[in-house]
CSV table of C-alpha atoms in Angstrom, one decimal:
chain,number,residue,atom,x,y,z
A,5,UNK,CA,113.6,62.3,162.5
A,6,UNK,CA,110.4,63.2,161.2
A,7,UNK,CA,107.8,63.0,163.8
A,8,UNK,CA,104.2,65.5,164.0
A,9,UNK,CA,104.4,68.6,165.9
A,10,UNK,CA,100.7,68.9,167.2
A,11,UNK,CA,97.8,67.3,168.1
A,12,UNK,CA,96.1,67.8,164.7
A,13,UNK,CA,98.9,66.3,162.7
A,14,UNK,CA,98.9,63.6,165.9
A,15,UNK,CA,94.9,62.7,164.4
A,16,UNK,CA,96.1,62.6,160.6
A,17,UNK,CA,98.9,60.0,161.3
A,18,UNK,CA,96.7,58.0,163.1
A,19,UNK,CA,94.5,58.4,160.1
A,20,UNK,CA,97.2,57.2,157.8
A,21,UNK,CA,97.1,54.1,160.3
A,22,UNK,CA,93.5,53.3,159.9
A,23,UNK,CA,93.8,53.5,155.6
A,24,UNK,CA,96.9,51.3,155.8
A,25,UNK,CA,95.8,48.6,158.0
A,26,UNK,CA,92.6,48.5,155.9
A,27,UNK,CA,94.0,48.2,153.0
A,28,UNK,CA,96.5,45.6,154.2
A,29,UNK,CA,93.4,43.1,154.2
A,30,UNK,CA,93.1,43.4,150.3
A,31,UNK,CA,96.4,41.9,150.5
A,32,UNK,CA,94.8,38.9,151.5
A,33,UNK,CA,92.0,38.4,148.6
A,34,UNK,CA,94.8,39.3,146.1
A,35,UNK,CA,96.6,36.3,146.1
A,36,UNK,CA,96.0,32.8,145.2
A,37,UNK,CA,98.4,31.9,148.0
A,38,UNK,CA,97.7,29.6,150.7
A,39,UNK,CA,97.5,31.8,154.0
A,40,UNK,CA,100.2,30.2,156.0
A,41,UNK,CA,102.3,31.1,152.7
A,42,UNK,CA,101.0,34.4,152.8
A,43,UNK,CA,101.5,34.8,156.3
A,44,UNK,CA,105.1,33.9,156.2
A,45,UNK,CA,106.5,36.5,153.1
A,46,UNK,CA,104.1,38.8,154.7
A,47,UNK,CA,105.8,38.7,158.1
A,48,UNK,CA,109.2,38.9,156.3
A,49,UNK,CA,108.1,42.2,154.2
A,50,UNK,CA,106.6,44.1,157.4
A,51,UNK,CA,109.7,44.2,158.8
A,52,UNK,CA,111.5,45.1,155.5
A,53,UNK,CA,109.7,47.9,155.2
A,54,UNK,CA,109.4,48.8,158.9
A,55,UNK,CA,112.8,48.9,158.7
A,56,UNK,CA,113.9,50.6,155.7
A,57,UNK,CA,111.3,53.2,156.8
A,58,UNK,CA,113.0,54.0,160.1
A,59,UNK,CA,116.5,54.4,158.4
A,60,UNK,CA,114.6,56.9,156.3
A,61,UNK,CA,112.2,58.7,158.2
A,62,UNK,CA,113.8,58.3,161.1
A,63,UNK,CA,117.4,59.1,160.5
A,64,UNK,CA,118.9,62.3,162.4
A,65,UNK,CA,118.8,64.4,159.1
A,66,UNK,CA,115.1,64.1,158.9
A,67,UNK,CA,113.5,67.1,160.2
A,68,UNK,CA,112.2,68.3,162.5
A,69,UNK,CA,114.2,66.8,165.5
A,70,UNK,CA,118.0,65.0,165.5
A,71,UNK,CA,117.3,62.0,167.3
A,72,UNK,CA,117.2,58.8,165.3
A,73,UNK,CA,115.9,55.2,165.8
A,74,UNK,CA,119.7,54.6,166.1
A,75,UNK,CA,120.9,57.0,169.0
A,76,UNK,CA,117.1,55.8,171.0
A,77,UNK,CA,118.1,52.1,170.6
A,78,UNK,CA,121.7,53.0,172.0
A,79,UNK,CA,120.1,54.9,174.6
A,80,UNK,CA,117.9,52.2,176.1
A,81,UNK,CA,120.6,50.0,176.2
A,82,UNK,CA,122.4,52.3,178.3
A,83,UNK,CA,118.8,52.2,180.6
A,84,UNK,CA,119.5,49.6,183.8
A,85,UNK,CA,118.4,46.1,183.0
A,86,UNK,CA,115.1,46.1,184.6
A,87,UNK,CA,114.4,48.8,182.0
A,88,UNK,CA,115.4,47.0,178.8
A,89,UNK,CA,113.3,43.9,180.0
A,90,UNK,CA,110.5,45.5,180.5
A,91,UNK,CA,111.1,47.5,176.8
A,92,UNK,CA,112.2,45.0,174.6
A,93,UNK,CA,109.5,42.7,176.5
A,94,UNK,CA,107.0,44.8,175.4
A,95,UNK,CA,108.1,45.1,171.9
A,96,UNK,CA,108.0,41.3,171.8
A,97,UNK,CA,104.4,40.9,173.3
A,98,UNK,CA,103.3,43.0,170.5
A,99,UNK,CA,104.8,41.7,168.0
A,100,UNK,CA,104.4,38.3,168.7
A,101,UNK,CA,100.4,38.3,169.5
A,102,UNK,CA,100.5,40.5,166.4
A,103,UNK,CA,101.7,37.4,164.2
A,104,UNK,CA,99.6,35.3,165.9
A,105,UNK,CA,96.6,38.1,165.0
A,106,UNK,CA,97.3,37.8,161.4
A,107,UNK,CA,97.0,33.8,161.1
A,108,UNK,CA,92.9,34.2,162.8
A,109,UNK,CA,93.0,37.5,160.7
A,110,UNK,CA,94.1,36.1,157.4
A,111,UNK,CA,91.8,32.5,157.9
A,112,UNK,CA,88.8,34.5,158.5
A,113,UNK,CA,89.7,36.7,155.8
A,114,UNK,CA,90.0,34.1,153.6
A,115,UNK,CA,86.4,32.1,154.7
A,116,UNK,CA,84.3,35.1,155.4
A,117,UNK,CA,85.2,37.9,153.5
A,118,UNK,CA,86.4,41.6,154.4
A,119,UNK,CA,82.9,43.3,155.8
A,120,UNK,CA,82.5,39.6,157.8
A,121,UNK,CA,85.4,39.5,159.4
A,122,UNK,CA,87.3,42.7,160.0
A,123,UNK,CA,84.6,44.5,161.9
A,124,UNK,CA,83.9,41.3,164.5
A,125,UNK,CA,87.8,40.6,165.1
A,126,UNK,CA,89.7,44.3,165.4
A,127,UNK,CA,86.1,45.6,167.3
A,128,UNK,CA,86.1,42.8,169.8
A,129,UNK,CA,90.0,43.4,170.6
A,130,UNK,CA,89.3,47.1,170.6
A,131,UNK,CA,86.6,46.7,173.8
A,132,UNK,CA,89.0,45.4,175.8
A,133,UNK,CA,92.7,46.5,174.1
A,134,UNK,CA,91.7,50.4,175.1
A,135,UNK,CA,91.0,50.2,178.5
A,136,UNK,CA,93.8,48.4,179.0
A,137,UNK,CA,95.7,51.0,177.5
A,138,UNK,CA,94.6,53.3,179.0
A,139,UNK,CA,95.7,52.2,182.7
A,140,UNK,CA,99.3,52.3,180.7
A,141,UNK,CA,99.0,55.4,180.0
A,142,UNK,CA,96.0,58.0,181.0
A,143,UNK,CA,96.0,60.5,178.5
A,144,UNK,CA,92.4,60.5,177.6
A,145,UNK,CA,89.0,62.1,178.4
A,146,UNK,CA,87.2,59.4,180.0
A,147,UNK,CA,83.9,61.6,179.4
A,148,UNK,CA,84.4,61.1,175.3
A,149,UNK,CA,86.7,57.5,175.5
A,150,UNK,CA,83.8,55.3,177.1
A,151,UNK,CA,81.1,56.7,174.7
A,152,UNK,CA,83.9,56.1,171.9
A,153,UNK,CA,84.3,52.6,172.7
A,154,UNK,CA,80.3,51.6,173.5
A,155,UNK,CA,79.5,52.7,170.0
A,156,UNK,CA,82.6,50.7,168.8
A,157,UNK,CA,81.1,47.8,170.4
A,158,UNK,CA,77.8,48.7,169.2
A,159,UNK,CA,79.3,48.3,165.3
A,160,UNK,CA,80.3,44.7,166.3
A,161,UNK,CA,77.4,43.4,167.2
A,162,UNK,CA,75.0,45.1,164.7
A,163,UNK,CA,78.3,43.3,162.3
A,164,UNK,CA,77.3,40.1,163.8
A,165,UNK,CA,73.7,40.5,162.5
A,166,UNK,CA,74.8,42.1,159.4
A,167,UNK,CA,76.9,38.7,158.8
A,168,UNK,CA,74.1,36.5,159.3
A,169,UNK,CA,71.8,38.5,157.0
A,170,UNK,CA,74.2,38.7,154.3
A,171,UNK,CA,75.1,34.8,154.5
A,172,UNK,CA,71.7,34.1,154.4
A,173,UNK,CA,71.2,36.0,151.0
A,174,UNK,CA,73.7,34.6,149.4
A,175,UNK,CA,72.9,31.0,149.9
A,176,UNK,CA,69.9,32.0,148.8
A,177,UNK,CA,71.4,34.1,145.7
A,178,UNK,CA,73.4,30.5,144.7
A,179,UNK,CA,70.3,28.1,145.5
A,180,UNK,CA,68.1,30.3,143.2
A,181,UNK,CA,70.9,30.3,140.3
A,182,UNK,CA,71.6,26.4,140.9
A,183,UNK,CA,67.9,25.6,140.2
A,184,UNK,CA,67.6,27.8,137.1
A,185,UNK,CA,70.8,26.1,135.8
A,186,UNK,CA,69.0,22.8,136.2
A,187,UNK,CA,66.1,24.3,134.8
A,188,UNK,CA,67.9,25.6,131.7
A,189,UNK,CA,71.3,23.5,131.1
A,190,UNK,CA,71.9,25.2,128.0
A,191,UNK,CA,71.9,28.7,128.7
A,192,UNK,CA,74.9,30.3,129.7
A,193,UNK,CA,73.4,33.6,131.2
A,194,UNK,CA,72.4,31.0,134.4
A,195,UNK,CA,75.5,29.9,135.0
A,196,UNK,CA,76.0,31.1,139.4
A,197,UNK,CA,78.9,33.9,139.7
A,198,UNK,CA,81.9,33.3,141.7
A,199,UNK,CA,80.7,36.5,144.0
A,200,UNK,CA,77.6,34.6,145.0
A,201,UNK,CA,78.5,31.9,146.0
A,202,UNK,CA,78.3,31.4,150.1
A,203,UNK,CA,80.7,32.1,152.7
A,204,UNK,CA,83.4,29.1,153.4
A,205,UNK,CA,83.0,29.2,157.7
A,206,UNK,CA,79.8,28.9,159.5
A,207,UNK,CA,78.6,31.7,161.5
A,208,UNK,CA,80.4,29.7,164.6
A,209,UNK,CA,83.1,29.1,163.5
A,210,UNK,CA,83.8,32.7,162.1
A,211,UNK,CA,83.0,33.8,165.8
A,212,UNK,CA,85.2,31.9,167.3
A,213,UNK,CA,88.2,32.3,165.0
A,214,UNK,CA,87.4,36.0,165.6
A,215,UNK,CA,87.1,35.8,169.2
A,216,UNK,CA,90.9,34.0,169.2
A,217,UNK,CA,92.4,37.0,166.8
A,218,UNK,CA,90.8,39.1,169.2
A,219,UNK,CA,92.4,38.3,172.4
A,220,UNK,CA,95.8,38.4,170.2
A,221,UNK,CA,94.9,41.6,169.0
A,222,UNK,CA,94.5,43.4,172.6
A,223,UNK,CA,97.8,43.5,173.7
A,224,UNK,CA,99.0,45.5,170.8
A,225,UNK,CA,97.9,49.0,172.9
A,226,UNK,CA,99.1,48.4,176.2
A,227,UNK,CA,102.4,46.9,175.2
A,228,UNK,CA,103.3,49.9,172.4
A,229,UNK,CA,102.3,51.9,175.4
A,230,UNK,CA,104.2,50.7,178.3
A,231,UNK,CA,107.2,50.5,174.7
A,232,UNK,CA,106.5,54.3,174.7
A,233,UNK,CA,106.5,55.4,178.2
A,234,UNK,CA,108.9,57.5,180.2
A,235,UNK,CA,111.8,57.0,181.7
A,236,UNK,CA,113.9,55.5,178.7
A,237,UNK,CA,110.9,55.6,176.1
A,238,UNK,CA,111.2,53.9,172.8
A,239,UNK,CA,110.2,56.2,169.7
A,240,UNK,CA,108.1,55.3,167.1
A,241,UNK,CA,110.9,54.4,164.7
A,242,UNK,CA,112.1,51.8,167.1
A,243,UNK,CA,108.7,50.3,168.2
A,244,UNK,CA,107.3,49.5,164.9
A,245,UNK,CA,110.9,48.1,164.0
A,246,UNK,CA,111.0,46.2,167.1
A,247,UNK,CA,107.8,44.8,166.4
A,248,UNK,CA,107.8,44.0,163.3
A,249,UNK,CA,111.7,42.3,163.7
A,250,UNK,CA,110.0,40.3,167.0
A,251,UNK,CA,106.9,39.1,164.2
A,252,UNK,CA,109.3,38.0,161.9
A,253,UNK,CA,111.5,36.0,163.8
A,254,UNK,CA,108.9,34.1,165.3
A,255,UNK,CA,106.2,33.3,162.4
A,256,UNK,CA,107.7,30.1,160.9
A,257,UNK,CA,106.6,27.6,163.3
A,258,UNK,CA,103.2,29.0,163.6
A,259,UNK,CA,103.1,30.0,159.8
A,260,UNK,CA,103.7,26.3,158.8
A,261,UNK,CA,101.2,25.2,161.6
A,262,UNK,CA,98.8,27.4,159.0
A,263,UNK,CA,99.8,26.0,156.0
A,264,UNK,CA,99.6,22.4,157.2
A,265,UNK,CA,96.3,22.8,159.0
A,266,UNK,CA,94.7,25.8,157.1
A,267,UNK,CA,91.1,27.1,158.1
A,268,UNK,CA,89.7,26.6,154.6
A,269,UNK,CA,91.2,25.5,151.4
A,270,UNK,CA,93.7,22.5,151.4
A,271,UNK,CA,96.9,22.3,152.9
A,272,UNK,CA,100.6,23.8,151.3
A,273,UNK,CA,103.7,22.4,152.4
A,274,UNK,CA,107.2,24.3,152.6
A,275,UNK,CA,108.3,23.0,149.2
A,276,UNK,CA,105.1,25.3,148.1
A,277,UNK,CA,106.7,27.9,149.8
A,278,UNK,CA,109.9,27.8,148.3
A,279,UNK,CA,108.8,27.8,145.0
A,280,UNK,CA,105.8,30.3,145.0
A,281,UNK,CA,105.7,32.4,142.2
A,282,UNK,CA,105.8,36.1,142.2
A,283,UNK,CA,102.6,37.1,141.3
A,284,UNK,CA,101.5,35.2,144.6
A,285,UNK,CA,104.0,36.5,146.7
A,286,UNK,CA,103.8,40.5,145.5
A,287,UNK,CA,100.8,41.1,147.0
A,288,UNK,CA,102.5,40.9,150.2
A,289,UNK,CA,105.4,42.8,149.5
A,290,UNK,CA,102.5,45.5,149.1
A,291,UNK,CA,100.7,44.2,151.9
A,292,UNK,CA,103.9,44.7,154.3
A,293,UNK,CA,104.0,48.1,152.9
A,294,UNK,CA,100.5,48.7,153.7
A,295,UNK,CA,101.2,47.7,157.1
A,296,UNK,CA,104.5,49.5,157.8
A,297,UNK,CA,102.9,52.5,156.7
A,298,UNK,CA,99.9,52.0,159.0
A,299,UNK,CA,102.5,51.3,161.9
A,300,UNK,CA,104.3,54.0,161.7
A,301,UNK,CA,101.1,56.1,161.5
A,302,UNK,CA,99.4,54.3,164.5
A,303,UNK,CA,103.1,55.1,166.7
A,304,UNK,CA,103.5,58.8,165.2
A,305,UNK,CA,99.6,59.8,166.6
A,306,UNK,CA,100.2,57.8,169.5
A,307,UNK,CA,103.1,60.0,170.5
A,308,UNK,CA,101.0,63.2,170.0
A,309,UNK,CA,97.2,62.3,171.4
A,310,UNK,CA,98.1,59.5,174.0
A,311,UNK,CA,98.3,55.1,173.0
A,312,UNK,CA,94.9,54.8,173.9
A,313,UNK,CA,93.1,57.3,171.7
A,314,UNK,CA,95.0,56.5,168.6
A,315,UNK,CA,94.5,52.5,169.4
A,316,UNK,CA,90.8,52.8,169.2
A,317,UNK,CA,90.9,55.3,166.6
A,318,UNK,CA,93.3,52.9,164.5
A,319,UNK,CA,91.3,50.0,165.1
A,320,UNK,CA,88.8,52.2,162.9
A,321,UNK,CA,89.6,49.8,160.0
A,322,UNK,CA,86.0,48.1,159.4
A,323,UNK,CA,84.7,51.3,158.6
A,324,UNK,CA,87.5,51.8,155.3
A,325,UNK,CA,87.2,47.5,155.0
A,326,UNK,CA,83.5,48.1,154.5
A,327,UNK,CA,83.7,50.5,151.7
A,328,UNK,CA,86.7,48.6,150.5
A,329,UNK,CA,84.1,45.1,150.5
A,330,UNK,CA,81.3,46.9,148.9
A,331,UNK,CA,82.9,49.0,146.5
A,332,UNK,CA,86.1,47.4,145.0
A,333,UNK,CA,85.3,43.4,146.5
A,334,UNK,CA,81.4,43.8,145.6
A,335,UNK,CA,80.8,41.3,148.8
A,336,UNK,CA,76.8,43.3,149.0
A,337,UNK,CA,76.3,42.5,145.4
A,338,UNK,CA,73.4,40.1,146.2
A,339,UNK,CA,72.4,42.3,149.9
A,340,UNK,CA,68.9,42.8,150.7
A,341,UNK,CA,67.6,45.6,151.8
A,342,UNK,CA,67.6,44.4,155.4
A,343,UNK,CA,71.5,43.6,155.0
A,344,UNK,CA,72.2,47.0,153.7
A,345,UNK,CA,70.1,48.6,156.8
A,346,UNK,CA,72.3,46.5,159.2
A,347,UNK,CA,75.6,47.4,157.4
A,348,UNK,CA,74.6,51.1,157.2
A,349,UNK,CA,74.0,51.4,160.8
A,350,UNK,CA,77.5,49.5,161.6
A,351,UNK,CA,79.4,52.1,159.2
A,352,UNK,CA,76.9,54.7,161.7
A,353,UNK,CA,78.1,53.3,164.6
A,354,UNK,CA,81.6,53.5,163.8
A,355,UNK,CA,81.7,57.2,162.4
A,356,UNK,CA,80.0,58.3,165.8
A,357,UNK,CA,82.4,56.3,167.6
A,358,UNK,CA,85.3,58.5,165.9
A,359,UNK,CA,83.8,61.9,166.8
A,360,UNK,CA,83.8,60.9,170.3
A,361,UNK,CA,87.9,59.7,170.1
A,362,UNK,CA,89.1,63.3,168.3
A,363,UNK,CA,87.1,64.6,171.6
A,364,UNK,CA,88.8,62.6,173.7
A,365,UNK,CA,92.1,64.0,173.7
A,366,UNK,CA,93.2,65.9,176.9
């Protein structure tokens, strides 16, 4: 199976990670799907993918090592009982907290925006997701991990800020347009653009949706770890298949609960489902792909530089999300200056916090 054979090729796959989770959220602003509906096919593609990528890469012919997803599956099935609990348990903690993370992910997505949401959710889940990892499985610098994750935390609250500036100038953007189209009716240069227009969940209610996803988001370290420890350790093939299988089997009920009772928008119902139409449901075929691709990078570094160094370092994604908003999403179009200080310093915060976790590794 195909697997990296250093620590430097260890940081590059957890690279890969951080690009593929990131651009996973696109996923989200591409379709004009509800997000239960979203959630649902996207949940069902991740595992696709997960899966047709393990039968690939991590077949016995790939090189540079024979073992395959296959023969590590039928060896921990051999393992005694206690083992396979405690593995397969693992797998299904992360999976399933990971579906849950996607419904709070894809809501506040869908309300706030990338730069809004992305940073406050994976960075508050990183805090407390790493440590936790980390009594898994001590293979870190503690000297370079604490100062990694302080400025990690750093970049969520100077987000926070950054949030409220930026909502601030766009209400302000759309009241200024609103009164010049009741001051000119006719002209049609004064009509308010669809990028100006304010954010769909207070500042409170963003916080707390993130706060949730959070939570859900921390147990994806510790239980890939404890999925990846010796004796009887699953590789990376089999955890990001296990995961992704455990996510799919259990989204309906809680993906329906989502379309029924959505954060923002109005409520889709499974005949909606059933007969979406392909444009709204490619974007997450390509969103599973994204995130099978960033799986599989996340579990290859893992296995090279230690769980918890590649966890914080893949939770890096509001520093690609960022470029992604103000670049391709133009979410800053209407930023003042103050904003763009704030966002600048977050994107600071989060590139120091990197140098810190690619010194980390023992």
């Amino acid at each position: 199976m195909f697997e990296p054979t250093n620590e430097l090729a260890g940081f590059l796959m957890t690279l890969l990670a951080v690009f593929g989770w990131a651009t996973l959220n696109n996923a989200v602003l591409s379709t004009s799907s509800p997000p239960g509906i979203f959630h649902f096919n996207l949940m069902f593609w991740r595992f696709i993918w997960a899966f047709v990528g393990a039968l690939l890469l991590g077949a016995s012919f790939m090189p540079p090592t024979h073992e395959s997803m296959l023969s590590n599956l039928n060896d921990l099935f051999s393992a005694p009982k206690d083992v396979i609990f405690q593995k397969i348990g693992a797998t299904f903690v992360a999976g399933f907290t990971d579906m849950l993370l996607q419904i709070f992910l894809l809501g506040a997505v869908s309300g706030a925006g990338i730069s809004n949401t992305i940073p406050l959710q994976i960075g508050l889940a990183t805090v407390f997701g790493a440590f936790l990892t980390y009594i898994v499985e001590r293979r870190a610098k503690l000297q370079f991990l604490i100062p990694g994750v302080c400025f990690n935390f750093l970049a969520v609250i100077v987000n926070t800020a950054t949030y409220s500036s930026l909502s601030k100038d766009q209400k302000g953007e759309s009241e200024a347009l609103l009164k010049q189209d009741c001051e000119n009716p006719q002209d049609g240069e004064s009509q308010a653009d669809p990028s100006t227009v304010s954010t769909k969940l207070s500042t409170w209610e963003l916080v707390l949706i993130c706060i949730i996803g959070a939570l859900m988001a921390t147990f994806w370290g510790p239980m890939t770890a404890v999925a990846g420890k010796d004796p009887y350790s699953l590789n990376p093939y089999s955890i990001a298949t296990l995961t992704s299988f455990f996510s799919s089997l259990t989204a309906f009920p809680f993906s329906y609960i989502s379309m029924r009772h959505p954060f923002v928008g109005e409520p889709a119902t499974v005949s909606d489902l059933i007969h979406a139409e392909w444009r709204d449901i490619f974007p997450a075929v390509w969103g599973g792909l994204c995130w099978a691709i960033g799986t599989y990078g996340f579990c290859l570094g893992a296995s090279k530089i230690g769980f918890a160094i590649a966890y914080v370092l893949s939770q890096s994604t509001p520093f690609v999300s960022s470029l992604y908003a103000i670049f391709l999403w133009k979410e800053f179009r209407v930023a003042s200056k103050k904003t763009w200080f704030l966002e600048s310093c977050m994107l600071a915060s989060l590139a120091v916090s990197v140098v810190f976790l690619c010194s980390a590794s023992q």
